[in-house]
PDB file of C-alpha atoms in Angstrom:
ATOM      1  CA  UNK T  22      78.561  37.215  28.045  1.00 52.00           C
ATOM      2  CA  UNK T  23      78.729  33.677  28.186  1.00 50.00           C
ATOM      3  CA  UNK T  24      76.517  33.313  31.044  1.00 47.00           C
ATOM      4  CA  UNK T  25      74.211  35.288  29.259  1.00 46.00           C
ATOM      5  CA  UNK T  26      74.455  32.366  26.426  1.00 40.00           C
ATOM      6  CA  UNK T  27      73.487  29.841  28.802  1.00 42.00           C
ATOM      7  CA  UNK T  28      70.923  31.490  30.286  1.00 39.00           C
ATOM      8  CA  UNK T  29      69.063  32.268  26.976  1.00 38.00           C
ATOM      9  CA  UNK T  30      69.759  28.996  25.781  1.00 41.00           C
ATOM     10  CA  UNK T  31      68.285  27.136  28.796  1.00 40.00           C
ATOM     11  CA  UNK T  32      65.476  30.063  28.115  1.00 44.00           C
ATOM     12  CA  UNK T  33      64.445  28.726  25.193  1.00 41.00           C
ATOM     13  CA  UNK T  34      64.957  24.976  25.705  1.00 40.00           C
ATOM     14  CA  UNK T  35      61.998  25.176  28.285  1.00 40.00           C
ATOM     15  CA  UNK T  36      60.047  27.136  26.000  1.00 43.00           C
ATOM     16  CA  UNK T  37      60.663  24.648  23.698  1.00 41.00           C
ATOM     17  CA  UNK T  38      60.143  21.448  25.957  1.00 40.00           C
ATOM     18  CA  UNK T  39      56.688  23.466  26.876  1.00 44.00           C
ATOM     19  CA  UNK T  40      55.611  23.652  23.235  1.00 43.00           C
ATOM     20  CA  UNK T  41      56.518  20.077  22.670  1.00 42.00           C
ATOM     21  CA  UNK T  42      54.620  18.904  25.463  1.00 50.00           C
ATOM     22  CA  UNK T  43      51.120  21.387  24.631  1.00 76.00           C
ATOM     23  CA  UNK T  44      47.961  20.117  24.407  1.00 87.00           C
ATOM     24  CA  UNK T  45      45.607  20.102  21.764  1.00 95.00           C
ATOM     25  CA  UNK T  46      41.962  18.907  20.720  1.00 96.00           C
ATOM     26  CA  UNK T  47      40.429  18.205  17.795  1.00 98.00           C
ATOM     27  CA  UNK T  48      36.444  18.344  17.294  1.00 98.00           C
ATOM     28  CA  UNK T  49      34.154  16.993  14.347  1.00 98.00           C
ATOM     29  CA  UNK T  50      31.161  17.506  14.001  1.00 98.00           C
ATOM     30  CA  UNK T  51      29.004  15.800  11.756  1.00 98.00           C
ATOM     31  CA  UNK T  52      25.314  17.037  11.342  1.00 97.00           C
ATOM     32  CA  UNK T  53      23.129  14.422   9.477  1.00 96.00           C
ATOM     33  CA  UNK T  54      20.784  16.570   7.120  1.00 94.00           C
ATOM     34  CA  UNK T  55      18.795  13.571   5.395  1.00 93.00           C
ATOM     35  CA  UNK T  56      16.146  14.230   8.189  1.00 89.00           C
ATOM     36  CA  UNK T  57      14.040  17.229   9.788  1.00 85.00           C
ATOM     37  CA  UNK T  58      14.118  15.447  13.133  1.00 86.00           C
ATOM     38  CA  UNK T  59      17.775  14.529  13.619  1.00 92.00           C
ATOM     39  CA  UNK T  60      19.125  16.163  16.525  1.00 92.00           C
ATOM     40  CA  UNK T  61      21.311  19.719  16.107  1.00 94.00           C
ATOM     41  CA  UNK T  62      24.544  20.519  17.589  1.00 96.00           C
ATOM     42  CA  UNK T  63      25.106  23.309  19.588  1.00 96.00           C
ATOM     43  CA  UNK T  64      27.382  25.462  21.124  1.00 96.00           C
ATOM     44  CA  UNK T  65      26.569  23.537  24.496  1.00 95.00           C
ATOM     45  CA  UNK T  66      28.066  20.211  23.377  1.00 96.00           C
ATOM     46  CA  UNK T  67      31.241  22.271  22.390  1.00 96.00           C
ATOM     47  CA  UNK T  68      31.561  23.563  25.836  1.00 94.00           C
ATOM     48  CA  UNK T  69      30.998  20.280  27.020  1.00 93.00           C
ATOM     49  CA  UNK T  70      34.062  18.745  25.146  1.00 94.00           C
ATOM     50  CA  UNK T  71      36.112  21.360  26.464  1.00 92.00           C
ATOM     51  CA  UNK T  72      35.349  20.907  29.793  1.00 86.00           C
ATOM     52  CA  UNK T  73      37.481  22.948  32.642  1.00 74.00           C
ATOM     53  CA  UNK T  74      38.313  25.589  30.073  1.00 80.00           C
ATOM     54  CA  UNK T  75      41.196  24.031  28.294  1.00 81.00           C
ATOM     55  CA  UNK T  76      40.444  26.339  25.286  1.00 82.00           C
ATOM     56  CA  UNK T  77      42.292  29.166  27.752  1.00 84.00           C
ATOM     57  CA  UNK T  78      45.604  27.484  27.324  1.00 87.00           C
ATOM     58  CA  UNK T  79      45.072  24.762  24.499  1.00 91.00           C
ATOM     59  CA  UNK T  80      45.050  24.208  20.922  1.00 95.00           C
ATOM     60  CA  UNK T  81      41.611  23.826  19.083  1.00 96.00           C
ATOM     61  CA  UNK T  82      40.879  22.413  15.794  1.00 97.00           C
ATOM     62  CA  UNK T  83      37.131  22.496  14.328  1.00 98.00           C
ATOM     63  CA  UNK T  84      35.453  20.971  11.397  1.00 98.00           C
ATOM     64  CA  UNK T  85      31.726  20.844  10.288  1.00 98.00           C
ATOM     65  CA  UNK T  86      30.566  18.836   7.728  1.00 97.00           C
ATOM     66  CA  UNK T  87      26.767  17.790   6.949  1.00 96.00           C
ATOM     67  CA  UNK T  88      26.354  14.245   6.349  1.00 94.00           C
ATOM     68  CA  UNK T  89      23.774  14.174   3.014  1.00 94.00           C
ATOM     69  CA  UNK T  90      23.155  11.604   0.013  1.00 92.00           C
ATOM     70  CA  UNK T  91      26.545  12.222  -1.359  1.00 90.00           C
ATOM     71  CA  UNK T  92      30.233  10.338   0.613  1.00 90.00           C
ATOM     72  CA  UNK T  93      31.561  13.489   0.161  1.00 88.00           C
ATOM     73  CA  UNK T  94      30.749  17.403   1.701  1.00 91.00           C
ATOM     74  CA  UNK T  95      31.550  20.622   1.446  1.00 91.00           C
ATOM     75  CA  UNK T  96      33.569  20.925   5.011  1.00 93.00           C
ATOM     76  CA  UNK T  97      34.407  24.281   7.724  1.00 96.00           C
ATOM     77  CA  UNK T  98      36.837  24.459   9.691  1.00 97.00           C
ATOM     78  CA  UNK T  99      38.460  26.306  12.079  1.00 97.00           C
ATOM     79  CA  UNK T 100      41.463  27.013  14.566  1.00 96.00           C
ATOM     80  CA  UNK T 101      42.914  28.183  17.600  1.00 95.00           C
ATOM     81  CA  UNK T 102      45.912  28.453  18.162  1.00 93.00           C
ATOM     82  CA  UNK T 103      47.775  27.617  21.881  1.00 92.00           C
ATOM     83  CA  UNK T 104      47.713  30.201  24.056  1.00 89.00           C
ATOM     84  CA  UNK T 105      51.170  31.894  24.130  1.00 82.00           C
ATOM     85  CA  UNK T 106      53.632  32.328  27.864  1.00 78.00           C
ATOM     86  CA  UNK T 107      54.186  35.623  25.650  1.00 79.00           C
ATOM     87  CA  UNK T 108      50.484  36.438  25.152  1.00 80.00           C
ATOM     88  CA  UNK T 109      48.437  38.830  26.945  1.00 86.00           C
ATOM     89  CA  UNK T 110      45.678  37.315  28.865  1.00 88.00           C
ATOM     90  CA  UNK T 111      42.771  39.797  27.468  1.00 88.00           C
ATOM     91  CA  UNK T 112      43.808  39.043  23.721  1.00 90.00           C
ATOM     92  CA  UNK T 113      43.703  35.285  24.607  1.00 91.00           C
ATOM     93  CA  UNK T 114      40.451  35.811  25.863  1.00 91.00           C
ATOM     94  CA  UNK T 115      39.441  37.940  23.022  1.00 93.00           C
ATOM     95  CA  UNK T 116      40.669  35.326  20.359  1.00 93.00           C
ATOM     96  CA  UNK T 117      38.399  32.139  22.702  1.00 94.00           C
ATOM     97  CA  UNK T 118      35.472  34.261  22.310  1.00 95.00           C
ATOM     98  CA  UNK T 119      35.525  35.255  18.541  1.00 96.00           C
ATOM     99  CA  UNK T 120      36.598  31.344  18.424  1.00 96.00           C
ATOM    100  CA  UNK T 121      32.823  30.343  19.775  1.00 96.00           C
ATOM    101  CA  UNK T 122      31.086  33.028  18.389  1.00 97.00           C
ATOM    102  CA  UNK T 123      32.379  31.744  14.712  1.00 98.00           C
ATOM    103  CA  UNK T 124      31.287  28.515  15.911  1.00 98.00           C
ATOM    104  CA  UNK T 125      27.474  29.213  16.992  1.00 98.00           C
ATOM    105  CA  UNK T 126      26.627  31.490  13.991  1.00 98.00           C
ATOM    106  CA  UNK T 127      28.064  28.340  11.839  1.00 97.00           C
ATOM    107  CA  UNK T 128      25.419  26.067  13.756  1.00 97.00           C
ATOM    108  CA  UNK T 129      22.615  28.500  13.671  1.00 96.00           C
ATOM    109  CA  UNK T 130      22.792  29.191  10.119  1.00 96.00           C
ATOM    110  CA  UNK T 131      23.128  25.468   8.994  1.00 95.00           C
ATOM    111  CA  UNK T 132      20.029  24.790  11.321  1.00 93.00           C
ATOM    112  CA  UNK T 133      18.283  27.357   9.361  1.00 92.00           C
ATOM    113  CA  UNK T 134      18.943  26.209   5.826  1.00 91.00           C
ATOM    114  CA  UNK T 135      16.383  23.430   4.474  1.00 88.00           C
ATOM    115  CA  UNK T 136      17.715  20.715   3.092  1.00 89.00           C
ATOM    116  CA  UNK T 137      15.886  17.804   1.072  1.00 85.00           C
ATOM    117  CA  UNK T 138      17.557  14.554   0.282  1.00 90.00           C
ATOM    118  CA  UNK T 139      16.599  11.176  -0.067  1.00 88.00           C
ATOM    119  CA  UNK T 140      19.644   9.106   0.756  1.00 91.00           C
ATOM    120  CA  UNK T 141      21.341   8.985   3.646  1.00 94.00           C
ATOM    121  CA  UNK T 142      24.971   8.306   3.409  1.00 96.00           C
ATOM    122  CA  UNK T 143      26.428   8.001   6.845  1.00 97.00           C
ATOM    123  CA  UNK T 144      28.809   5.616   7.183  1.00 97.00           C
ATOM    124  CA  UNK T 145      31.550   6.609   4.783  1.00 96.00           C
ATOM    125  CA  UNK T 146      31.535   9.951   5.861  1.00 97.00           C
ATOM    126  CA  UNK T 147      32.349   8.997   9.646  1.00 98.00           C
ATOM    127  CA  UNK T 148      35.203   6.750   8.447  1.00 97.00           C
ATOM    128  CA  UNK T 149      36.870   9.527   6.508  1.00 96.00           C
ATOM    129  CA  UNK T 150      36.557  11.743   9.584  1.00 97.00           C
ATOM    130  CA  UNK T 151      38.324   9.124  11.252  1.00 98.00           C
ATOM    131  CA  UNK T 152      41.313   8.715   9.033  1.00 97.00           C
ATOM    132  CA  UNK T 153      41.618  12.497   9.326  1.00 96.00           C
ATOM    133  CA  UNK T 154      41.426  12.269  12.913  1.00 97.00           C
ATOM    134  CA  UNK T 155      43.702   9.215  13.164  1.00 96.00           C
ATOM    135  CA  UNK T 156      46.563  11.053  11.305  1.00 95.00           C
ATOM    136  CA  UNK T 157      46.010  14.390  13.269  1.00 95.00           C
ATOM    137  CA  UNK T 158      48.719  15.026  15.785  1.00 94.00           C
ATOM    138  CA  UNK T 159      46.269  16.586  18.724  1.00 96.00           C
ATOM    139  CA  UNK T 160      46.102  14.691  22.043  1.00 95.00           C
ATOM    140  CA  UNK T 161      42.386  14.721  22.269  1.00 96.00           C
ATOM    141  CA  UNK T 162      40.231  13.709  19.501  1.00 98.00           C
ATOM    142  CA  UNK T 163      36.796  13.682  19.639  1.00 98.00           C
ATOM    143  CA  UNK T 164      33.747  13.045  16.869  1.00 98.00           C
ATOM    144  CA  UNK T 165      30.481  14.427  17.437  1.00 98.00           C
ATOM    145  CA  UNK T 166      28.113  12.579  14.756  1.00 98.00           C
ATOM    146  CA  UNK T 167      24.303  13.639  14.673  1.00 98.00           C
ATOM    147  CA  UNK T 168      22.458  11.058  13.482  1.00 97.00           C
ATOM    148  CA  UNK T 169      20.037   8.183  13.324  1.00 96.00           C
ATOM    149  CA  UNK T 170      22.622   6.134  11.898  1.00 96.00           C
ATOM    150  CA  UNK T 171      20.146   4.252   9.511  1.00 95.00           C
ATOM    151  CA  UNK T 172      22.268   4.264   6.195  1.00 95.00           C
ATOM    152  CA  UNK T 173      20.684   3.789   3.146  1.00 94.00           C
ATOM    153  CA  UNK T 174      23.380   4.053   0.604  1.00 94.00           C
ATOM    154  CA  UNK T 175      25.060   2.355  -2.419  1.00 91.00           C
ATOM    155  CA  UNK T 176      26.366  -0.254  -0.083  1.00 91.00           C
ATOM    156  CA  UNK T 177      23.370  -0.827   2.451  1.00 93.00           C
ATOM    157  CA  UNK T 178      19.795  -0.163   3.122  1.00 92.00           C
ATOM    158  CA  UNK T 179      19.098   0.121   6.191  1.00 91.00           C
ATOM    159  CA  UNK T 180      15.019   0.632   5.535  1.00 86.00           C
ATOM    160  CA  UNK T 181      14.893  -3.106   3.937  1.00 82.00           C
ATOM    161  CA  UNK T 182      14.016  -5.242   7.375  1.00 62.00           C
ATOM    162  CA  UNK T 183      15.147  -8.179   5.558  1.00 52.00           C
ATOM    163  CA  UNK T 184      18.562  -6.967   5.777  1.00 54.00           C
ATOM    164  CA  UNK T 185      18.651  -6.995   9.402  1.00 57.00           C
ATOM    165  CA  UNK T 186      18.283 -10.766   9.782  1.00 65.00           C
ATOM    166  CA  UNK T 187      21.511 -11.514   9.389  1.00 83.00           C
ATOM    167  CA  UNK T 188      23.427  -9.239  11.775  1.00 86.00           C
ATOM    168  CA  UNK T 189      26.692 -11.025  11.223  1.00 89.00           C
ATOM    169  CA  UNK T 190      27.216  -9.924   7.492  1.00 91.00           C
ATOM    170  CA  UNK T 191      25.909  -6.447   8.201  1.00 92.00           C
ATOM    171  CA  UNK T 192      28.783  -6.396  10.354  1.00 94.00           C
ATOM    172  CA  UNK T 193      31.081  -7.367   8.094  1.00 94.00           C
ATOM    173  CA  UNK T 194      29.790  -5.672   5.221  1.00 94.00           C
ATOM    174  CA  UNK T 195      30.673  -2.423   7.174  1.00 96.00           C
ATOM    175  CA  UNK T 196      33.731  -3.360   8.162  1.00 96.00           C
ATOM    176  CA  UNK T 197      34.728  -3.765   5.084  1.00 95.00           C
ATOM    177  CA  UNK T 198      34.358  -0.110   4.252  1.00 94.00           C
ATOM    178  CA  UNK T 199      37.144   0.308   6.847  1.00 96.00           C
ATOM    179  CA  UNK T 200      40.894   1.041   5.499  1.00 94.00           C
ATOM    180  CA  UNK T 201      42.510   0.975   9.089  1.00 88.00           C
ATOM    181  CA  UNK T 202      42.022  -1.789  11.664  1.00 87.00           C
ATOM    182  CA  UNK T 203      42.640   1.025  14.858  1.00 95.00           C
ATOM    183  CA  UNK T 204      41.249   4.054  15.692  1.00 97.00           C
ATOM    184  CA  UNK T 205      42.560   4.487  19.161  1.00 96.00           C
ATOM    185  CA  UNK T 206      42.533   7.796  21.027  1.00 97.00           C
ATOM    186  CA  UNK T 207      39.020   9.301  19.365  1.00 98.00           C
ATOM    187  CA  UNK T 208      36.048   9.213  21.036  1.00 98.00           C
ATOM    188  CA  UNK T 209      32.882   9.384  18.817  1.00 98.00           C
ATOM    189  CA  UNK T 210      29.544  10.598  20.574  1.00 97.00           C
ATOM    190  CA  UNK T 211      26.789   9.610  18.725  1.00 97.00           C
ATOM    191  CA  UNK T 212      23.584  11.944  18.878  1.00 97.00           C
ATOM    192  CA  UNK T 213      19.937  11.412  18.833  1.00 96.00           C
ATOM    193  CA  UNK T 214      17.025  10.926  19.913  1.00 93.00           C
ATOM    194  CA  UNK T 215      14.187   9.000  18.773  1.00 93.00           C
ATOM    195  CA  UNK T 216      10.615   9.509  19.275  1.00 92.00           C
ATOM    196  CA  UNK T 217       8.471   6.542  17.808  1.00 93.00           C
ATOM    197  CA  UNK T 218       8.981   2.637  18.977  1.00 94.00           C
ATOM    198  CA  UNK T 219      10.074   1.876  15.277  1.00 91.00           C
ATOM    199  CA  UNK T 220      12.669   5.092  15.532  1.00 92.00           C
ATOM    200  CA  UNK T 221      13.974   3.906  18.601  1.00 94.00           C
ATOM    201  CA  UNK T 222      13.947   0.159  17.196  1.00 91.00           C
ATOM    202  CA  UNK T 223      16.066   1.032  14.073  1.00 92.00           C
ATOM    203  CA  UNK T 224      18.660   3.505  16.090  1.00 94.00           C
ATOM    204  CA  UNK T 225      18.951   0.415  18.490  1.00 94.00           C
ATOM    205  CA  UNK T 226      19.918  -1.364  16.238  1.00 92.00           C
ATOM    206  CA  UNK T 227      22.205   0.230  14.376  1.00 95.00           C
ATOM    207  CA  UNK T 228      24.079   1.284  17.653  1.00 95.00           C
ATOM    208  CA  UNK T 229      24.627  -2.368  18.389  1.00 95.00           C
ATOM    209  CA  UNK T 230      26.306  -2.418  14.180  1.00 95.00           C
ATOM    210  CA  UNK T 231      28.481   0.395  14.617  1.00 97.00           C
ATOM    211  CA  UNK T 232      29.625  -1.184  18.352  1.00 97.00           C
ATOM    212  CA  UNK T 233      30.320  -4.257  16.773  1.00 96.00           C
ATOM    213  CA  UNK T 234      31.889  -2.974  13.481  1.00 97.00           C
ATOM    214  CA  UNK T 235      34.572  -0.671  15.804  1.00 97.00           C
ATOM    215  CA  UNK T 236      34.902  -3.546  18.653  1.00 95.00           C
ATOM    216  CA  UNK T 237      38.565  -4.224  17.773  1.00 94.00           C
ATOM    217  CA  UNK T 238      39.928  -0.476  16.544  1.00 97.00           C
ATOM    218  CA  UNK T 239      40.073   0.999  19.680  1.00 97.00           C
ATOM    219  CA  UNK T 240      37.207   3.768  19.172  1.00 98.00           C
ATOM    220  CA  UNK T 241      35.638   4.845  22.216  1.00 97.00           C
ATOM    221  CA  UNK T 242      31.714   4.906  21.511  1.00 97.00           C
ATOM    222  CA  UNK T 243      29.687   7.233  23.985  1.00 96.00           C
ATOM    223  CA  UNK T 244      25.391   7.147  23.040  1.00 95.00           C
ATOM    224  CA  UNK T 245      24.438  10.810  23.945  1.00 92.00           C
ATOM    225  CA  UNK T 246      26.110  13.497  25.671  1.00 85.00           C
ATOM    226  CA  UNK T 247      24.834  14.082  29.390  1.00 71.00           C
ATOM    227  CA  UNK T 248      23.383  17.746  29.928  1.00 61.00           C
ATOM    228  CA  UNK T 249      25.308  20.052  32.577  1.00 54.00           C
ATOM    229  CA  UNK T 250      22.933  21.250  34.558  1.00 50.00           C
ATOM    230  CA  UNK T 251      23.711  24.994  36.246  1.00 47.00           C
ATOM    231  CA  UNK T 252      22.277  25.206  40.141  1.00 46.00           C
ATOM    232  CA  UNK T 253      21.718  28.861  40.595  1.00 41.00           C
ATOM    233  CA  UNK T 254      22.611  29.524  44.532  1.00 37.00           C
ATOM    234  CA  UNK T 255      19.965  31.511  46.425  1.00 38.00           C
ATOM    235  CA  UNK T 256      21.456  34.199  48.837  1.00 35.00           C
TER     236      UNK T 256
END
């Protein structure tokens, strides 16, 4: 009987060293809405994050939130829980697909809904997705914004060119929209794609703001996410 005792208990001490050591990821997206031509996430970039299947054996957490003229949005979210030694391998598979599917309907119908604002508040939005993500406990944290990134808000305009001479304050007068100093361990991919000179002027620019604003914190910024593309094998 007492061997019995150890052998459970050393049972469930690896269990328990395994669940203490599990991986996890945590994805935002954040679809800018002030524009018909901002670009549109997809199930694709998903994928993409979890690359090499981890969502087989890993933890996934999921929020969508549209970035409009208001700070603050009406967010989704969703979850997925670890994948269990205990679970069977066609009900993990089962829960991973229902996961995605949830996840592309929420896209498609979003993409489909028309939307008309005249503001664009970007900026605050991101940093509160970033305080969420910097108290979240997952071991991969990732931010997938959609956007132009030209704010035009109560605290900047990014339309005004005479705004932009000074690049210095602009800097500081985001950073001073910041309440933490590091943001270490999230990545933030920022999407888009312009199509004009001035649009690609203006997104330019405001990638070289946000790189400066986050230089010190630790943020990892990525411009774009490179397209996998499949090579179908002739016989």
């Amino acid at each position: 009987m007492k061997k019995i005792l150890i052998y459970l208990y050393i049972g469930f001490s690896l269990v328990s060293c395994k669940q203490e050591t599990e991986k996890s990821t945590y994805i935002s997206v954040l679809a800018d809405k002030t524009s018909d031509n901002m670009s549109a996430p997809t199930i694709q970039d998903i994928y993409q994050v979890l690359e090499n299947g981890k969502e087989a054996t890993t933890a996934v957490t999921f929020s969508y939130q549209i970035i409009s003229n208001t700070d603050i949005n009406k967010r989704h979210t969703l979850s997925l829980p670890p994948y269990s030694m205990f679970e069977n391998t066609l009900k993990r598979k089962s829960k991973v697909s229902r996961f995605f599917n949830a996840i592309d309907k929420l896209f498609h119908r979003q993409q489909a809904i028309q939307y008309e604002y005249n503001r664009s508040h970007i900026f605050v939005p991101l940093v509160q997705q970033l305080e969420t993500l910097q108290q979240s406990g997952a071991t991969e944290k990732v931010i997938l914004l959609y956007s132009d990134l030209v704010e035009y808000s109560t605290f900047y305009n990014g339309y005004k060119n005479s705004q932009k001479q000074n690049i210095e304050a602009i800097v500081d007068l985001f950073r001073s929209q910041l309440p933490s100093t590091s943001y270490r361990g999230i990545t933030l991919y920022i999407n888009y794609y312009p199509t004009t000179p001035i649009e690609n002027q203006r997104f330019s620019d405001f990638c070289k703001i946000y790189k400066s604003v986050f230089k010190d914190t630790g943020l990892k910024i990525r411009i774009g996410m490179d397209k996998q593309i499949s090579l179908s094998h002739e016989n």
